[in-house]
Amino acid sequence: MWGELMSTRAKILGARGALLDGFARDTDGIKALGFPCFCTGYYAQDQGVRGRVIDYRCALEIGGVRVEPGTLLFGDKEGVIVIPRQAEEEVVRLALEKVRGEKLVAKAIREGMSAVDAYKTFGIM
């Protein structure tokens, strides 16, 4: 369980968001904080006696993926990706390359190019 109070404290401590293998509550309050929270679902029940901190700044596993402290995570409303430290530079470089290419495709389509021709020309769709 994760909520607005935990988000507030985490933000004060320098956290940039929360990635949970569990549920969140107080979603409007968390959103108002500008604190990204990625979870498996929402549930109105509070922590009560059910929650306790057992460790922090340690490796964990979510959905079969190991996440080490300091690992680069990228998330948006469609999901979260875990980028291993040894692949960070390449992944960021390729992602920026893809964005530049998608902008060219979008411009070409706005100017009348068909999606088929855009894909043949740019290899991106």
Short mmCIF file of N, CA and C in Angstrom, two decimals:
data_model
loop_
_atom_site.label_atom_id
_atom_site.label_comp_id
_atom_site.label_asym_id
_atom_site.label_seq_id
_atom_site.Cartn_x
_atom_site.Cartn_y
_atom_site.Cartn_z
N MET A 1 0.83 -1.19 0.00
CA MET A 1 0.00 0.00 0.00
C MET A 1 0.87 1.25 0.00
N TRP A 2 0.50 2.20 -0.83
CA TRP A 2 1.22 3.46 -0.93
C TRP A 2 0.20 4.57 -1.01
N GLY A 3 0.44 5.68 -0.35
CA GLY A 3 -0.53 6.76 -0.36
C GLY A 3 0.10 8.13 -0.40
N GLU A 4 -0.74 9.13 -0.19
CA GLU A 4 -0.32 10.52 -0.28
C GLU A 4 0.72 10.88 0.78
N LEU A 5 0.54 10.41 2.01
CA LEU A 5 1.49 10.75 3.06
C LEU A 5 2.87 10.16 2.77
N MET A 6 2.89 8.91 2.30
CA MET A 6 4.18 8.29 1.97
C MET A 6 4.81 9.00 0.78
N SER A 7 4.00 9.42 -0.18
CA SER A 7 4.51 10.15 -1.34
C SER A 7 5.10 11.49 -0.91
N THR A 8 4.41 12.17 0.01
CA THR A 8 4.90 13.45 0.51
C THR A 8 6.26 13.28 1.17
N ARG A 9 6.37 12.29 2.03
CA ARG A 9 7.65 12.06 2.72
C ARG A 9 8.74 11.65 1.74
N ALA A 10 8.41 10.77 0.81
CA ALA A 10 9.40 10.32 -0.17
C ALA A 10 9.90 11.50 -1.00
N LYS A 11 8.99 12.39 -1.39
CA LYS A 11 9.37 13.56 -2.19
C LYS A 11 10.31 14.46 -1.40
N ILE A 12 10.01 14.67 -0.12
CA ILE A 12 10.87 15.49 0.73
C ILE A 12 12.26 14.88 0.84
N LEU A 13 12.35 13.56 0.83
CA LEU A 13 13.64 12.87 0.92
C LEU A 13 14.36 12.79 -0.42
N GLY A 14 13.74 13.33 -1.48
CA GLY A 14 14.42 13.38 -2.77
C GLY A 14 13.97 12.34 -3.79
N ALA A 15 12.99 11.53 -3.44
CA ALA A 15 12.48 10.54 -4.40
C ALA A 15 11.81 11.26 -5.56
N ARG A 16 11.90 10.68 -6.73
CA ARG A 16 11.30 11.28 -7.93
C ARG A 16 10.02 10.57 -8.34
N GLY A 17 9.67 9.48 -7.65
CA GLY A 17 8.46 8.74 -7.96
C GLY A 17 8.48 7.42 -7.21
N ALA A 18 7.40 6.66 -7.34
CA ALA A 18 7.30 5.36 -6.67
C ALA A 18 6.92 4.30 -7.70
N LEU A 19 7.60 3.17 -7.62
CA LEU A 19 7.31 2.01 -8.45
C LEU A 19 6.94 0.89 -7.49
N LEU A 20 5.68 0.43 -7.56
CA LEU A 20 5.18 -0.52 -6.58
C LEU A 20 4.80 -1.84 -7.20
N ASP A 21 5.08 -2.89 -6.51
CA ASP A 21 4.53 -4.20 -6.85
C ASP A 21 3.36 -4.40 -5.90
N GLY A 22 2.39 -3.50 -5.98
CA GLY A 22 1.26 -3.48 -5.07
C GLY A 22 0.36 -2.30 -5.37
N PHE A 23 -0.49 -1.97 -4.42
CA PHE A 23 -1.54 -1.00 -4.63
C PHE A 23 -1.22 0.39 -4.06
N ALA A 24 -1.93 1.39 -4.61
CA ALA A 24 -1.82 2.76 -4.12
C ALA A 24 -3.22 3.26 -3.77
N ARG A 25 -3.27 4.29 -2.94
CA ARG A 25 -4.52 4.96 -2.58
C ARG A 25 -4.25 6.45 -2.60
N ASP A 26 -5.24 7.26 -2.35
CA ASP A 26 -5.08 8.71 -2.32
C ASP A 26 -4.52 9.24 -3.64
N THR A 27 -4.98 8.67 -4.74
CA THR A 27 -4.39 8.98 -6.05
C THR A 27 -4.52 10.45 -6.43
N ASP A 28 -5.62 11.10 -6.07
CA ASP A 28 -5.75 12.53 -6.39
C ASP A 28 -4.70 13.34 -5.63
N GLY A 29 -4.46 13.00 -4.38
CA GLY A 29 -3.45 13.70 -3.59
C GLY A 29 -2.05 13.46 -4.12
N ILE A 30 -1.76 12.23 -4.53
CA ILE A 30 -0.44 11.92 -5.10
C ILE A 30 -0.24 12.69 -6.40
N LYS A 31 -1.27 12.71 -7.23
CA LYS A 31 -1.19 13.44 -8.50
C LYS A 31 -0.97 14.93 -8.25
N ALA A 32 -1.66 15.50 -7.26
CA ALA A 32 -1.52 16.92 -6.94
C ALA A 32 -0.09 17.24 -6.49
N LEU A 33 0.62 16.27 -5.92
CA LEU A 33 2.01 16.47 -5.51
C LEU A 33 2.96 16.50 -6.71
N GLY A 34 2.47 16.03 -7.86
CA GLY A 34 3.35 15.90 -9.02
C GLY A 34 4.34 14.77 -8.82
N PHE A 35 3.91 13.74 -8.12
CA PHE A 35 4.77 12.61 -7.75
C PHE A 35 4.31 11.37 -8.52
N PRO A 36 5.04 10.96 -9.56
CA PRO A 36 4.62 9.79 -10.33
C PRO A 36 4.57 8.54 -9.46
N CYS A 37 3.50 7.79 -9.60
CA CYS A 37 3.32 6.56 -8.82
C CYS A 37 2.81 5.47 -9.77
N PHE A 38 3.62 4.46 -9.97
CA PHE A 38 3.27 3.34 -10.83
C PHE A 38 2.98 2.13 -9.95
N CYS A 39 1.80 1.56 -10.12
CA CYS A 39 1.37 0.48 -9.23
C CYS A 39 0.56 -0.55 -10.00
N THR A 40 0.23 -1.64 -9.32
CA THR A 40 -0.55 -2.69 -9.97
C THR A 40 -2.04 -2.44 -9.88
N GLY A 41 -2.46 -1.45 -9.08
CA GLY A 41 -3.88 -1.14 -8.94
C GLY A 41 -4.10 -0.16 -7.82
N TYR A 42 -5.37 0.11 -7.56
CA TYR A 42 -5.75 1.08 -6.54
C TYR A 42 -6.68 0.41 -5.54
N TYR A 43 -6.53 0.82 -4.28
CA TYR A 43 -7.32 0.20 -3.22
C TYR A 43 -7.44 1.22 -2.10
N ALA A 44 -8.64 1.41 -1.58
CA ALA A 44 -8.89 2.49 -0.62
C ALA A 44 -8.41 2.21 0.80
N GLN A 45 -8.07 0.99 1.12
CA GLN A 45 -7.68 0.66 2.49
C GLN A 45 -6.32 1.27 2.82
N ASP A 46 -6.15 1.74 4.06
CA ASP A 46 -4.88 2.32 4.46
C ASP A 46 -3.91 1.26 4.97
N GLN A 47 -2.72 1.71 5.32
CA GLN A 47 -1.67 0.81 5.80
C GLN A 47 -2.07 0.08 7.09
N GLY A 48 -2.56 0.86 8.04
CA GLY A 48 -2.91 0.26 9.33
C GLY A 48 -1.78 -0.61 9.85
N VAL A 49 -2.12 -1.76 10.35
CA VAL A 49 -1.10 -2.68 10.88
C VAL A 49 -0.54 -3.58 9.79
N ARG A 50 -1.03 -3.42 8.56
CA ARG A 50 -0.62 -4.30 7.46
C ARG A 50 0.73 -3.95 6.86
N GLY A 51 1.16 -2.70 6.98
CA GLY A 51 2.38 -2.26 6.31
C GLY A 51 3.50 -2.01 7.28
N ARG A 52 4.70 -2.30 6.82
CA ARG A 52 5.89 -1.95 7.60
C ARG A 52 7.08 -1.91 6.65
N VAL A 53 8.00 -1.03 6.92
CA VAL A 53 9.22 -0.93 6.13
C VAL A 53 10.15 -2.04 6.60
N ILE A 54 10.60 -2.86 5.66
CA ILE A 54 11.51 -3.94 6.04
C ILE A 54 12.92 -3.69 5.51
N ASP A 55 13.05 -2.81 4.52
CA ASP A 55 14.37 -2.48 3.99
C ASP A 55 14.24 -1.31 3.04
N TYR A 56 15.34 -0.71 2.67
CA TYR A 56 15.35 0.37 1.69
C TYR A 56 16.73 0.44 1.08
N ARG A 57 16.81 1.10 -0.09
CA ARG A 57 18.06 1.19 -0.86
C ARG A 57 18.67 -0.19 -1.08
N CYS A 58 17.83 -1.10 -1.48
CA CYS A 58 18.29 -2.46 -1.74
C CYS A 58 17.71 -2.93 -3.07
N ALA A 59 18.28 -3.99 -3.63
CA ALA A 59 17.75 -4.57 -4.86
C ALA A 59 16.37 -5.16 -4.58
N LEU A 60 15.53 -5.14 -5.61
CA LEU A 60 14.21 -5.76 -5.48
C LEU A 60 13.83 -6.37 -6.81
N GLU A 61 12.77 -7.13 -6.81
CA GLU A 61 12.30 -7.75 -8.03
C GLU A 61 10.82 -7.46 -8.20
N ILE A 62 10.46 -6.97 -9.39
CA ILE A 62 9.07 -6.69 -9.72
C ILE A 62 8.77 -7.34 -11.06
N GLY A 63 7.79 -8.20 -11.08
CA GLY A 63 7.41 -8.86 -12.32
C GLY A 63 8.54 -9.66 -12.94
N GLY A 64 9.39 -10.22 -12.10
CA GLY A 64 10.50 -11.03 -12.60
C GLY A 64 11.70 -10.22 -13.06
N VAL A 65 11.65 -8.90 -12.89
CA VAL A 65 12.76 -8.03 -13.30
C VAL A 65 13.47 -7.50 -12.06
N ARG A 66 14.77 -7.72 -12.00
CA ARG A 66 15.56 -7.24 -10.86
C ARG A 66 15.90 -5.76 -11.06
N VAL A 67 15.70 -4.98 -10.00
CA VAL A 67 15.99 -3.55 -10.03
C VAL A 67 16.99 -3.26 -8.92
N GLU A 68 18.15 -2.79 -9.31
CA GLU A 68 19.21 -2.45 -8.36
C GLU A 68 19.09 -0.97 -7.99
N PRO A 69 19.52 -0.57 -6.80
CA PRO A 69 19.53 0.85 -6.45
C PRO A 69 20.32 1.63 -7.51
N GLY A 70 19.79 2.76 -7.93
CA GLY A 70 20.47 3.59 -8.92
C GLY A 70 20.12 3.23 -10.36
N THR A 71 19.31 2.20 -10.56
CA THR A 71 18.91 1.81 -11.91
C THR A 71 18.04 2.90 -12.51
N LEU A 72 18.25 3.18 -13.79
CA LEU A 72 17.45 4.16 -14.50
C LEU A 72 16.09 3.56 -14.84
N LEU A 73 15.04 4.24 -14.40
CA LEU A 73 13.67 3.83 -14.70
C LEU A 73 13.02 4.93 -15.51
N PHE A 74 12.21 4.56 -16.47
CA PHE A 74 11.43 5.54 -17.22
C PHE A 74 10.00 5.09 -17.23
N GLY A 75 9.10 5.98 -16.83
CA GLY A 75 7.70 5.61 -16.78
C GLY A 75 6.80 6.71 -17.28
N ASP A 76 5.69 6.30 -17.84
CA ASP A 76 4.62 7.22 -18.18
C ASP A 76 3.31 6.49 -17.96
N LYS A 77 2.20 7.06 -18.41
CA LYS A 77 0.91 6.44 -18.13
C LYS A 77 0.73 5.08 -18.79
N GLU A 78 1.63 4.72 -19.70
CA GLU A 78 1.53 3.44 -20.39
C GLU A 78 2.40 2.34 -19.77
N GLY A 79 3.24 2.70 -18.81
CA GLY A 79 4.05 1.68 -18.16
C GLY A 79 5.41 2.20 -17.75
N VAL A 80 6.25 1.27 -17.30
CA VAL A 80 7.58 1.58 -16.80
C VAL A 80 8.58 0.63 -17.44
N ILE A 81 9.74 1.16 -17.81
CA ILE A 81 10.82 0.30 -18.28
C ILE A 81 12.00 0.44 -17.33
N VAL A 82 12.70 -0.65 -17.16
CA VAL A 82 13.90 -0.70 -16.34
C VAL A 82 15.08 -0.77 -17.29
N ILE A 83 15.99 0.18 -17.18
CA ILE A 83 17.14 0.25 -18.08
C ILE A 83 18.40 -0.11 -17.30
N PRO A 84 18.97 -1.27 -17.57
CA PRO A 84 20.19 -1.68 -16.85
C PRO A 84 21.31 -0.66 -17.03
N ARG A 85 22.07 -0.44 -15.99
CA ARG A 85 23.14 0.56 -15.98
C ARG A 85 24.06 0.42 -17.20
N GLN A 86 24.43 -0.81 -17.55
CA GLN A 86 25.37 -1.02 -18.65
C GLN A 86 24.75 -0.67 -20.01
N ALA A 87 23.44 -0.50 -20.09
CA ALA A 87 22.78 -0.18 -21.36
C ALA A 87 22.25 1.26 -21.41
N GLU A 88 22.42 2.02 -20.32
CA GLU A 88 21.82 3.36 -20.25
C GLU A 88 22.18 4.24 -21.43
N GLU A 89 23.45 4.39 -21.70
CA GLU A 89 23.91 5.30 -22.75
C GLU A 89 23.31 4.91 -24.11
N GLU A 90 23.37 3.64 -24.43
CA GLU A 90 22.84 3.18 -25.72
C GLU A 90 21.33 3.35 -25.80
N VAL A 91 20.63 3.00 -24.73
CA VAL A 91 19.17 3.11 -24.73
C VAL A 91 18.73 4.56 -24.89
N VAL A 92 19.34 5.47 -24.16
CA VAL A 92 18.98 6.88 -24.26
C VAL A 92 19.30 7.40 -25.67
N ARG A 93 20.46 7.05 -26.20
CA ARG A 93 20.85 7.49 -27.55
C ARG A 93 19.84 6.99 -28.58
N LEU A 94 19.49 5.70 -28.52
CA LEU A 94 18.54 5.13 -29.47
C LEU A 94 17.13 5.71 -29.31
N ALA A 95 16.73 5.97 -28.08
CA ALA A 95 15.41 6.56 -27.85
C ALA A 95 15.33 7.96 -28.45
N LEU A 96 16.36 8.76 -28.26
CA LEU A 96 16.37 10.11 -28.84
C LEU A 96 16.39 10.05 -30.37
N GLU A 97 17.14 9.11 -30.90
CA GLU A 97 17.18 8.89 -32.36
C GLU A 97 15.78 8.56 -32.89
N LYS A 98 15.09 7.68 -32.18
CA LYS A 98 13.74 7.27 -32.59
C LYS A 98 12.77 8.46 -32.52
N VAL A 99 12.86 9.27 -31.50
CA VAL A 99 11.99 10.45 -31.38
C VAL A 99 12.24 11.41 -32.54
N ARG A 100 13.51 11.63 -32.88
CA ARG A 100 13.81 12.51 -34.02
C ARG A 100 13.20 11.94 -35.30
N GLY A 101 13.32 10.62 -35.49
CA GLY A 101 12.75 9.98 -36.67
C GLY A 101 11.23 10.07 -36.69
N GLU A 102 10.59 9.88 -35.55
CA GLU A 102 9.12 9.97 -35.47
C GLU A 102 8.63 11.38 -35.79
N LYS A 103 9.42 12.38 -35.41
CA LYS A 103 9.04 13.76 -35.75
C LYS A 103 9.07 13.97 -37.26
N LEU A 104 10.08 13.38 -37.93
CA LEU A 104 10.14 13.47 -39.39
C LEU A 104 8.95 12.77 -40.03
N VAL A 105 8.59 11.59 -39.52
CA VAL A 105 7.45 10.84 -40.04
C VAL A 105 6.16 11.64 -39.83
N ALA A 106 5.97 12.20 -38.66
CA ALA A 106 4.77 12.98 -38.37
C ALA A 106 4.66 14.17 -39.32
N LYS A 107 5.77 14.85 -39.55
CA LYS A 107 5.77 15.99 -40.48
C LYS A 107 5.41 15.53 -41.88
N ALA A 108 6.00 14.43 -42.34
CA ALA A 108 5.71 13.91 -43.67
C ALA A 108 4.23 13.53 -43.81
N ILE A 109 3.67 12.91 -42.80
CA ILE A 109 2.25 12.51 -42.85
C ILE A 109 1.36 13.76 -42.85
N ARG A 110 1.70 14.74 -42.03
CA ARG A 110 0.91 15.99 -42.01
C ARG A 110 0.95 16.69 -43.37
N GLU A 111 2.05 16.50 -44.09
CA GLU A 111 2.20 17.12 -45.40
C GLU A 111 1.61 16.27 -46.52
N GLY A 112 0.97 15.14 -46.15
CA GLY A 112 0.24 14.36 -47.15
C GLY A 112 0.80 12.99 -47.49
N MET A 113 1.96 12.62 -46.95
CA MET A 113 2.52 11.30 -47.26
C MET A 113 1.66 10.22 -46.61
N SER A 114 1.45 9.12 -47.30
CA SER A 114 0.68 8.01 -46.72
C SER A 114 1.51 7.31 -45.65
N ALA A 115 0.82 6.61 -44.78
CA ALA A 115 1.52 5.85 -43.73
C ALA A 115 2.42 4.79 -44.35
N VAL A 116 1.95 4.16 -45.43
CA VAL A 116 2.74 3.12 -46.10
C VAL A 116 4.02 3.73 -46.66
N ASP A 117 3.90 4.86 -47.35
CA ASP A 117 5.08 5.51 -47.91
C ASP A 117 6.01 6.03 -46.83
N ALA A 118 5.43 6.54 -45.74
CA ALA A 118 6.26 7.02 -44.63
C ALA A 118 7.08 5.88 -44.05
N TYR A 119 6.45 4.72 -43.89
CA TYR A 119 7.18 3.57 -43.35
C TYR A 119 8.28 3.13 -44.32
N LYS A 120 7.95 3.10 -45.61
CA LYS A 120 8.95 2.70 -46.62
C LYS A 120 10.12 3.69 -46.62
N THR A 121 9.82 4.95 -46.44
CA THR A 121 10.86 6.00 -46.49
C THR A 121 11.72 6.04 -45.23
N PHE A 122 11.06 6.00 -44.06
CA PHE A 122 11.76 6.21 -42.80
C PHE A 122 11.99 4.94 -41.99
N GLY A 123 11.21 3.89 -42.28
CA GLY A 123 11.34 2.65 -41.50
C GLY A 123 10.79 2.77 -40.09
N ILE A 124 9.95 3.76 -39.87
CA ILE A 124 9.37 4.02 -38.55
C ILE A 124 7.86 4.21 -38.71
N MET A 125 7.10 3.64 -37.80
CA MET A 125 5.66 3.90 -37.80
C MET A 125 5.14 3.70 -36.39
#
